[in-house]
mmCIF file of C-alpha atoms and ligand atoms in Angstrom:
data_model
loop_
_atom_site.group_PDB
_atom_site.id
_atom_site.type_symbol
_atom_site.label_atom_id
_atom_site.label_comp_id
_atom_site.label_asym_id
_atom_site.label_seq_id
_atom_site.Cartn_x
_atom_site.Cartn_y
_atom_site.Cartn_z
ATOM 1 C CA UNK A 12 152.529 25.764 94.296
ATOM 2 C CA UNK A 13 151.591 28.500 96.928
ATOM 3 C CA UNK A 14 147.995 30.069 96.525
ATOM 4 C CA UNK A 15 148.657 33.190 94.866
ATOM 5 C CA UNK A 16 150.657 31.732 92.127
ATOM 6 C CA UNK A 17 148.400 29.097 91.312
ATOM 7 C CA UNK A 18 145.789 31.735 90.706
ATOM 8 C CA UNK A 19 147.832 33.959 88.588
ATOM 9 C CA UNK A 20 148.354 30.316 86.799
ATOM 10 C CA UNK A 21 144.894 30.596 86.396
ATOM 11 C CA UNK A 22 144.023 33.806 85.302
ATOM 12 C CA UNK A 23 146.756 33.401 83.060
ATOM 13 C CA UNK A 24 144.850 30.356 81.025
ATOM 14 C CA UNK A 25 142.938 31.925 78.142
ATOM 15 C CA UNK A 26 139.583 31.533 78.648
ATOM 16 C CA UNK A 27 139.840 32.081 82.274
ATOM 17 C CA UNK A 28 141.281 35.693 81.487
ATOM 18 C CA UNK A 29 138.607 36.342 79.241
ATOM 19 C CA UNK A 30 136.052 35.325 81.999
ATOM 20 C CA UNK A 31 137.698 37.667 84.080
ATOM 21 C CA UNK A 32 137.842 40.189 82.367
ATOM 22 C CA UNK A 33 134.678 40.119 81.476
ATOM 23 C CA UNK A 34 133.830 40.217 84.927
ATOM 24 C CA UNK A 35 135.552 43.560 85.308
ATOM 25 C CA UNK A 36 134.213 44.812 82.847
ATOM 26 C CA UNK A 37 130.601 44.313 83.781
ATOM 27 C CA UNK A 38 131.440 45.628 87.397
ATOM 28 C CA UNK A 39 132.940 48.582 85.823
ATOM 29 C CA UNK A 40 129.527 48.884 83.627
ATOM 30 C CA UNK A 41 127.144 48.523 86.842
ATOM 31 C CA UNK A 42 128.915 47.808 90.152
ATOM 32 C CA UNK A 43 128.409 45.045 92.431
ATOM 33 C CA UNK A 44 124.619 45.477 91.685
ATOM 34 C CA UNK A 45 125.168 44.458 88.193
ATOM 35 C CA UNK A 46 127.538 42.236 88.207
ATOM 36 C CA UNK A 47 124.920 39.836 90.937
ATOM 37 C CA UNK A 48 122.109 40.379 88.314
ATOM 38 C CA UNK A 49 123.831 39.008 85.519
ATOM 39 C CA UNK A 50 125.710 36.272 87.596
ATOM 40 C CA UNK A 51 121.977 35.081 88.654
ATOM 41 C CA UNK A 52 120.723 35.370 84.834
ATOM 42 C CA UNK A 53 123.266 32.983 83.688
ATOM 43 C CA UNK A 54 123.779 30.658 86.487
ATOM 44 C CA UNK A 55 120.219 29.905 87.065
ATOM 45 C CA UNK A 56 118.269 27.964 85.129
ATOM 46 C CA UNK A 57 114.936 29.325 83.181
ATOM 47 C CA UNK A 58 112.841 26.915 85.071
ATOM 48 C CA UNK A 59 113.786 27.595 88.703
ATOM 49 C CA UNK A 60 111.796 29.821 90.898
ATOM 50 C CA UNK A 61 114.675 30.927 92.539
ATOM 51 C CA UNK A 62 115.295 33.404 88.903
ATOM 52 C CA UNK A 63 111.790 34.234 89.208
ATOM 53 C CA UNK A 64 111.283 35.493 92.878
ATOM 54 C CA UNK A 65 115.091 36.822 92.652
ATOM 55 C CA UNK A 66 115.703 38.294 89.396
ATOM 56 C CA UNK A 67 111.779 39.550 87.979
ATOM 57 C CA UNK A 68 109.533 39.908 90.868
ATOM 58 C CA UNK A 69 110.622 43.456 91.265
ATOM 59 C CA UNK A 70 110.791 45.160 87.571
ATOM 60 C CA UNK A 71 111.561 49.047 88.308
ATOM 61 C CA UNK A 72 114.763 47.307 89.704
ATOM 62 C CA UNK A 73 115.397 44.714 87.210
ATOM 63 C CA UNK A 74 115.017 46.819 84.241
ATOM 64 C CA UNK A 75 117.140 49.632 85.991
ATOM 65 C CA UNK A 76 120.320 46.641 85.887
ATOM 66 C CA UNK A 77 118.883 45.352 82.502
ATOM 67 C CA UNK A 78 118.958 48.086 80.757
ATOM 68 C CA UNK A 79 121.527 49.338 78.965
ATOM 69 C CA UNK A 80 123.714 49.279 76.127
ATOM 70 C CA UNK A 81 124.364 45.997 76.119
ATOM 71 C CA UNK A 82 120.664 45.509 76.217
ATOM 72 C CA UNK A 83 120.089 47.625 73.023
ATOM 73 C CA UNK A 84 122.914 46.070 71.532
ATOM 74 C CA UNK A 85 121.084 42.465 71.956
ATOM 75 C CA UNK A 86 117.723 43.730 70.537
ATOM 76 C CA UNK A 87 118.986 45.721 68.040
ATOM 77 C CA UNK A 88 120.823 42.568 66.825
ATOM 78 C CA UNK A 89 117.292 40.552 66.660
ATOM 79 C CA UNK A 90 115.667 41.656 63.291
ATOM 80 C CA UNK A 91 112.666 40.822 64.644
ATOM 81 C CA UNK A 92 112.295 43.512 66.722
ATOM 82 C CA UNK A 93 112.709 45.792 64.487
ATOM 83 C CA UNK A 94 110.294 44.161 62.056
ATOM 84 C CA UNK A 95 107.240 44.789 65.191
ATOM 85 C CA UNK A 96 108.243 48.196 65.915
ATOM 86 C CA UNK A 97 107.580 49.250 62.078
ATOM 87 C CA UNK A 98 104.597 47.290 62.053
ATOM 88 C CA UNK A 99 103.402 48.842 64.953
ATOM 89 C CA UNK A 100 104.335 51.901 63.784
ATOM 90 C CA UNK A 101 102.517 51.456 60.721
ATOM 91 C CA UNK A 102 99.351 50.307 63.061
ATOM 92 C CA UNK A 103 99.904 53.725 64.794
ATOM 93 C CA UNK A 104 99.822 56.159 61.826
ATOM 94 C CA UNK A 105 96.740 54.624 60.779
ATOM 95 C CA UNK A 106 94.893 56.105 63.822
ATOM 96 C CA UNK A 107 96.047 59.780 62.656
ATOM 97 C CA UNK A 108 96.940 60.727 66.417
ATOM 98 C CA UNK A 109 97.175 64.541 67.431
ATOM 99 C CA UNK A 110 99.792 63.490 70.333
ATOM 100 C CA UNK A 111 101.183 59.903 71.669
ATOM 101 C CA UNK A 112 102.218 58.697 74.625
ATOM 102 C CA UNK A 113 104.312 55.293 75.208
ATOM 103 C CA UNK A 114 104.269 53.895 78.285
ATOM 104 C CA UNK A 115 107.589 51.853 78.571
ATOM 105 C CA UNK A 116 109.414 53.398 76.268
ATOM 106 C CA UNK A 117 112.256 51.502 76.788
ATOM 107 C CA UNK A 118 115.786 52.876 74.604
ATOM 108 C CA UNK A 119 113.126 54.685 72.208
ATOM 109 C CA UNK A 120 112.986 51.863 69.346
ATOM 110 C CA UNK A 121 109.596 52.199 68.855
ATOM 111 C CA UNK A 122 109.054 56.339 69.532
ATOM 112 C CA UNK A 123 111.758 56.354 66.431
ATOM 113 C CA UNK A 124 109.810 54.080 64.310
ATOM 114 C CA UNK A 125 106.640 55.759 65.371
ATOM 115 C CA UNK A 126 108.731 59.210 64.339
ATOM 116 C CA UNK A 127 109.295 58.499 61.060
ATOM 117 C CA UNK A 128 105.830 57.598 60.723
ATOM 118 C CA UNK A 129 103.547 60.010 61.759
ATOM 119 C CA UNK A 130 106.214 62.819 60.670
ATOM 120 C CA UNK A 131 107.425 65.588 62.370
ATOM 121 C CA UNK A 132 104.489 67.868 63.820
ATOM 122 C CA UNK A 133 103.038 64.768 66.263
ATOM 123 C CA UNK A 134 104.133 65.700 69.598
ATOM 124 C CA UNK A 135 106.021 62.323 71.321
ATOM 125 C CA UNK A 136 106.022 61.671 74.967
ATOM 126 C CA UNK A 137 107.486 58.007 76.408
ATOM 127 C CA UNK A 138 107.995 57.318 79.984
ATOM 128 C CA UNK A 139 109.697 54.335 81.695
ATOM 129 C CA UNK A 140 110.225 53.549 85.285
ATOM 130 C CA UNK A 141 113.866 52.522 84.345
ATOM 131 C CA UNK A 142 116.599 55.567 84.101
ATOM 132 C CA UNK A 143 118.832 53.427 82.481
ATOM 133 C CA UNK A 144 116.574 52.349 79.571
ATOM 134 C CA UNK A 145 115.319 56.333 79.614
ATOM 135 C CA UNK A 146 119.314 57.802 79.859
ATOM 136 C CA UNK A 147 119.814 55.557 76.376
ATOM 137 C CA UNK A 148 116.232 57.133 74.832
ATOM 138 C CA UNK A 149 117.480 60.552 75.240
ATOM 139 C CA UNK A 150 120.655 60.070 73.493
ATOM 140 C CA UNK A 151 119.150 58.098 70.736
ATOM 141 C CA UNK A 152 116.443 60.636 70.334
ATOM 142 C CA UNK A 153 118.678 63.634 71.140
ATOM 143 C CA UNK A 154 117.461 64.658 67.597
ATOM 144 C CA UNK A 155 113.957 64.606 67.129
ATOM 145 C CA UNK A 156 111.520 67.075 67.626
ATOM 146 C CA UNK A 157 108.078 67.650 69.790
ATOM 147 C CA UNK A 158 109.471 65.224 72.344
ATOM 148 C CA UNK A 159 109.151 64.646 76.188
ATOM 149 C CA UNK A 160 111.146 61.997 78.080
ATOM 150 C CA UNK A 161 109.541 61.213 81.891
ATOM 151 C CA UNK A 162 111.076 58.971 84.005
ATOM 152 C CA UNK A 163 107.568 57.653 86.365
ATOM 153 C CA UNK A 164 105.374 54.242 86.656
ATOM 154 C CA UNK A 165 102.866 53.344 84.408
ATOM 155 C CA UNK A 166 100.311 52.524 87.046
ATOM 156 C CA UNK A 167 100.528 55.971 88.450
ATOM 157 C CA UNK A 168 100.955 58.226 85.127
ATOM 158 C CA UNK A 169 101.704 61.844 85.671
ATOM 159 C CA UNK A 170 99.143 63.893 83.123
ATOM 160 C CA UNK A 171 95.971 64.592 83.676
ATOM 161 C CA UNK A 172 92.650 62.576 81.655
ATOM 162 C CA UNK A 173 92.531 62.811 78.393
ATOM 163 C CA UNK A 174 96.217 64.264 78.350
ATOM 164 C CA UNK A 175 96.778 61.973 74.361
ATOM 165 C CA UNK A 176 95.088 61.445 71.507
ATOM 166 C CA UNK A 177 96.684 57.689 71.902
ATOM 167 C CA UNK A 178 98.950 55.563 74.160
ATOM 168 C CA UNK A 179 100.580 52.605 73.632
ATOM 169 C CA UNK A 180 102.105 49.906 75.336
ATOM 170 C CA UNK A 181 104.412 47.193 73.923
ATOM 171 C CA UNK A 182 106.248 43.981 75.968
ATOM 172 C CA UNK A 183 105.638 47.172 78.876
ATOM 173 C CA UNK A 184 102.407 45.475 81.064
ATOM 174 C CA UNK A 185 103.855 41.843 81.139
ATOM 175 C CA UNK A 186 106.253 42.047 83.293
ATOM 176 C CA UNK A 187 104.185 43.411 86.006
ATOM 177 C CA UNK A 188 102.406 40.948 88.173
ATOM 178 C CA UNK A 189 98.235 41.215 87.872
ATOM 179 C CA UNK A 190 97.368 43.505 90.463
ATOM 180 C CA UNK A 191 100.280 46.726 88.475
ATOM 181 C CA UNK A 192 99.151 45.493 85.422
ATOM 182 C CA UNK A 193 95.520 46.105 86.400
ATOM 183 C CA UNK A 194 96.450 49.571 87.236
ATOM 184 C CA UNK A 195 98.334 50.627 84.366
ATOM 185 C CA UNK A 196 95.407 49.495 82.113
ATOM 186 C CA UNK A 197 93.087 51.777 84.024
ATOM 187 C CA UNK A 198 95.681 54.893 83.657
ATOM 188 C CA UNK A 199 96.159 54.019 80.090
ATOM 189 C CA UNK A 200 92.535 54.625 79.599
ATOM 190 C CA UNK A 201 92.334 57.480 82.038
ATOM 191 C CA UNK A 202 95.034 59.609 79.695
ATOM 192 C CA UNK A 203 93.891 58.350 76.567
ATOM 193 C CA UNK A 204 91.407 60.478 74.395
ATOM 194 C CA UNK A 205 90.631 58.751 71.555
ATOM 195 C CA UNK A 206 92.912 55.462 71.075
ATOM 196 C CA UNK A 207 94.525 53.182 73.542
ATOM 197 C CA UNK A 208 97.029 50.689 71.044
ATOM 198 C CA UNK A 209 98.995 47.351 73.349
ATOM 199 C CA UNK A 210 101.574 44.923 72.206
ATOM 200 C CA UNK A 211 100.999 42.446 74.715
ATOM 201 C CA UNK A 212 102.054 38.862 74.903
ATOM 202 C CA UNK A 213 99.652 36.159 75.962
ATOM 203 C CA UNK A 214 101.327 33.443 77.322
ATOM 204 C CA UNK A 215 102.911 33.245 80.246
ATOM 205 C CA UNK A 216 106.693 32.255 80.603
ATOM 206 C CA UNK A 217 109.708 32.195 83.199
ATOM 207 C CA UNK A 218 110.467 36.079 83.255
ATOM 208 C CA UNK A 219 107.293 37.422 82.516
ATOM 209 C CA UNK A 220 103.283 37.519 82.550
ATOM 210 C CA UNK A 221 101.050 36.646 79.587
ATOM 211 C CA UNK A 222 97.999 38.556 79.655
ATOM 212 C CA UNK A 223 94.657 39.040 77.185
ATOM 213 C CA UNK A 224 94.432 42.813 76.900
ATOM 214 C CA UNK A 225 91.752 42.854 74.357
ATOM 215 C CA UNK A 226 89.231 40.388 76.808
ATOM 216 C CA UNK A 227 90.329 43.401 79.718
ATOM 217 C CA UNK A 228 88.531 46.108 77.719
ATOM 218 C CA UNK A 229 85.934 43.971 76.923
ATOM 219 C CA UNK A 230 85.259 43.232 80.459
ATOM 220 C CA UNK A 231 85.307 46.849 81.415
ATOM 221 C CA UNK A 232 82.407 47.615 78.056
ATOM 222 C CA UNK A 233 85.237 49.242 76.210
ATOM 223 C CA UNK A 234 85.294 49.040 72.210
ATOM 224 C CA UNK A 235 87.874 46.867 70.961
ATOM 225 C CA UNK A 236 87.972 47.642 67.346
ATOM 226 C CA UNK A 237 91.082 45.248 66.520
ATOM 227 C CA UNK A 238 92.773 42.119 67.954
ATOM 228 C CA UNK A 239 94.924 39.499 67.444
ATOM 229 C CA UNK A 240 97.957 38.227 66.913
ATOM 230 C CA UNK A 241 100.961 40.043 64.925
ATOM 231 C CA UNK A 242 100.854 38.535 61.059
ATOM 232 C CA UNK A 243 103.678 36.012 61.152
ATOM 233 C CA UNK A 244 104.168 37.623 57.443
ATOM 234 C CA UNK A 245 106.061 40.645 59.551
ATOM 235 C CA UNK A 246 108.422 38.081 60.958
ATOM 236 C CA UNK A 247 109.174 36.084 57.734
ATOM 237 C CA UNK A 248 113.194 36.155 57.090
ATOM 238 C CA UNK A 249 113.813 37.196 60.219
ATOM 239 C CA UNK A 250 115.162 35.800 63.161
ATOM 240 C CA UNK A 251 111.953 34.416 65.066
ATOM 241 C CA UNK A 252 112.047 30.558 64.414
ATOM 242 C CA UNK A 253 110.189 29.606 67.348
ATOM 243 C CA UNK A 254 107.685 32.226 66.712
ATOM 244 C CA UNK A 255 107.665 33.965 69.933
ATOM 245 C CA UNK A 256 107.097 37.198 68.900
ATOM 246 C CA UNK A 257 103.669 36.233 66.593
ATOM 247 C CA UNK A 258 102.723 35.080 69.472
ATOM 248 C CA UNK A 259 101.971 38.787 70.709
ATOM 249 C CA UNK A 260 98.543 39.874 71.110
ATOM 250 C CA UNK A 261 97.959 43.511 69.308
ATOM 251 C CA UNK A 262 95.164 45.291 70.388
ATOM 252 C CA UNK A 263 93.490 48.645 69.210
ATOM 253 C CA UNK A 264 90.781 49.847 71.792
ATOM 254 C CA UNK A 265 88.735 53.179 72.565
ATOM 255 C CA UNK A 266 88.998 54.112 75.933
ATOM 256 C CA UNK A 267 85.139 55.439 76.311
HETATM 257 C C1 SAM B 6 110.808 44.953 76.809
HETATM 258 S S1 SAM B 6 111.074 46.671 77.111
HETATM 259 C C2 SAM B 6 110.073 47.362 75.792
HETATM 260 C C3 SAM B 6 110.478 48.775 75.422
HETATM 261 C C4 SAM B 6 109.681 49.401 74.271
HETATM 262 N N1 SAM B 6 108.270 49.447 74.565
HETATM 263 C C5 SAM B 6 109.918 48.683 72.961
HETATM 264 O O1 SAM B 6 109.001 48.036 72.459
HETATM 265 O O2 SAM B 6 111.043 48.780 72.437
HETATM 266 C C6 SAM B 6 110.041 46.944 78.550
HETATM 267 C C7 SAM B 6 110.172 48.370 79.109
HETATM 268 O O3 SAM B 6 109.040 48.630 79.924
HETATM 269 C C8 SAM B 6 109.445 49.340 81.067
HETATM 270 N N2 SAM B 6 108.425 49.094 82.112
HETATM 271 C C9 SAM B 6 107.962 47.907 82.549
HETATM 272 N N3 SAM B 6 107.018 48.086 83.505
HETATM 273 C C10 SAM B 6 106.889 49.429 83.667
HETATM 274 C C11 SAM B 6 106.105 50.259 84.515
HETATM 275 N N4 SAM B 6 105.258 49.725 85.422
HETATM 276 N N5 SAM B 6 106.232 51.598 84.415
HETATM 277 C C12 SAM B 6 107.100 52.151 83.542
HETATM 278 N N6 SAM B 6 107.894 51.437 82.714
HETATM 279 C C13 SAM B 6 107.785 50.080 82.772
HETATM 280 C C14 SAM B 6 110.832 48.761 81.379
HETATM 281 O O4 SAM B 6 111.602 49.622 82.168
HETATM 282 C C15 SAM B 6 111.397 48.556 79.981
HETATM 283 O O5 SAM B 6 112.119 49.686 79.561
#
């Protein structure tokens, strides 16, 4: 059988055409660009430091091919997630902030949950290095009010000190190596007035950094009022059975 026809032979099998198109698809999603990144995600395995160096040592550009709808259709499919944002939420109300900012505001899960509860009158900011994650944010929060979207790095945040009454951070720091993440602490507590609030994950695993935020602001003689892990009662019927997300360090700090 000449060449061409045994490939049309093959793109004519079932789950080959599905593959395919798939493949066309995702290149009509992202390009080229894209369709490398999540080529590399699935072919190589968690453990090799290949994925690591390739895929997650640069996160602006990661998250820019991450991100996405079909991103915030995985997460929004996880329970789990949505259980933490509400708790966090919750966590966040409690503080009675005049203003908020989140750095790494991803699609705008958690500046949604955080809308509905501190009400209406708290003015919102969230920025994110990634314009895809921040081009899904604006559309999901095309409706709410007091709201600012900035698309900038956490370790070099554009408002001056003092600029919120709080600032938060959740699954944001970890994926930047120890040096950013360092940074981004620092301008955290540079723009925050009165509360400084992190959802950070301790352990360390194959796409990301584990760090212990609360022992940072305790090594810079900063008042951590709160810290530990995220109740595993907020995860209960949902879908975290190897617990990775109680595994998440919460932290409430004053930054001075
Ligand atoms: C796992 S998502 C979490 C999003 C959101 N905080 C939530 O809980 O739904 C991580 C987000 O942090 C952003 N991010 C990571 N490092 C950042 C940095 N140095 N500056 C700005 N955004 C960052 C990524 O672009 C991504 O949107």
């Amino acid at each position: 059988m000449p060449d061409s026809m045994q490939r049309m032979a093959v793109l004519g099998q079932p789950g080959s055409q599905s593959r395919f198109r798939r493949a066309i698809d995702c290149y009509r999603r992202g390009g080229t660009a894209y369709v490398w990144h999540k080529s590399m995600r699935r072919l190589l395995g968690n453990d090799s430091p290949l994925k690591r160096k390739l895929l997650y040592s640069h996160p602006r550009d990661y998250w820019t091919l991450r991100g996405g709808a079909e991103y915030m259709a995985e997460q929004e499919g996880q329970p789990s997630r949505t259980a933490r944002s509400q708790w966090l939420s919750e966590r966040v109300a409690a503080c009675s902030p005049e203003s908020i900012l989140e750095v790494g505001c991803g699609y705008g899960k958690q500046l949604e949950a955080i809308r509905s509860a501190v009400g209406d009158h708290i003015p919102l900011t969230g920025i994110d290095f990634s314009p895809t994650q921040l081009r899904l944010a604006a559309e999901r929060l095309a409706d709410v009010d007091h709201l600012t979207l900035v698309l900038g790095d956490g370790q070099r945040l554009p408002f001056p000190d003092g600029a919120f009454d709080l600032v938060l951070t959740s699954a944001v720091i970890l994926h930047n190596e120890p040096e950013i993440a360092d940074r981004m602490r620092a301008e955290i507590v540079r723009v925050s007035r009165r509360w400084c609030v992190h959802n950070e994950d301790t352990d360390e695993t194959y796409n990301r950094y584990g760090y212990d935020t609360a022992a940072w602001y305790r090594h810079r003689g900063l008042e951590v009022i709160e810290s530990g892990p995220i109740p595993e009662s907020v995860f209960s019927a949902s879908d975290d059975p190897d617990g990775e997300s109680s595994r998440s360090q919460y932290c409430l700090a004053r930054p001075r």
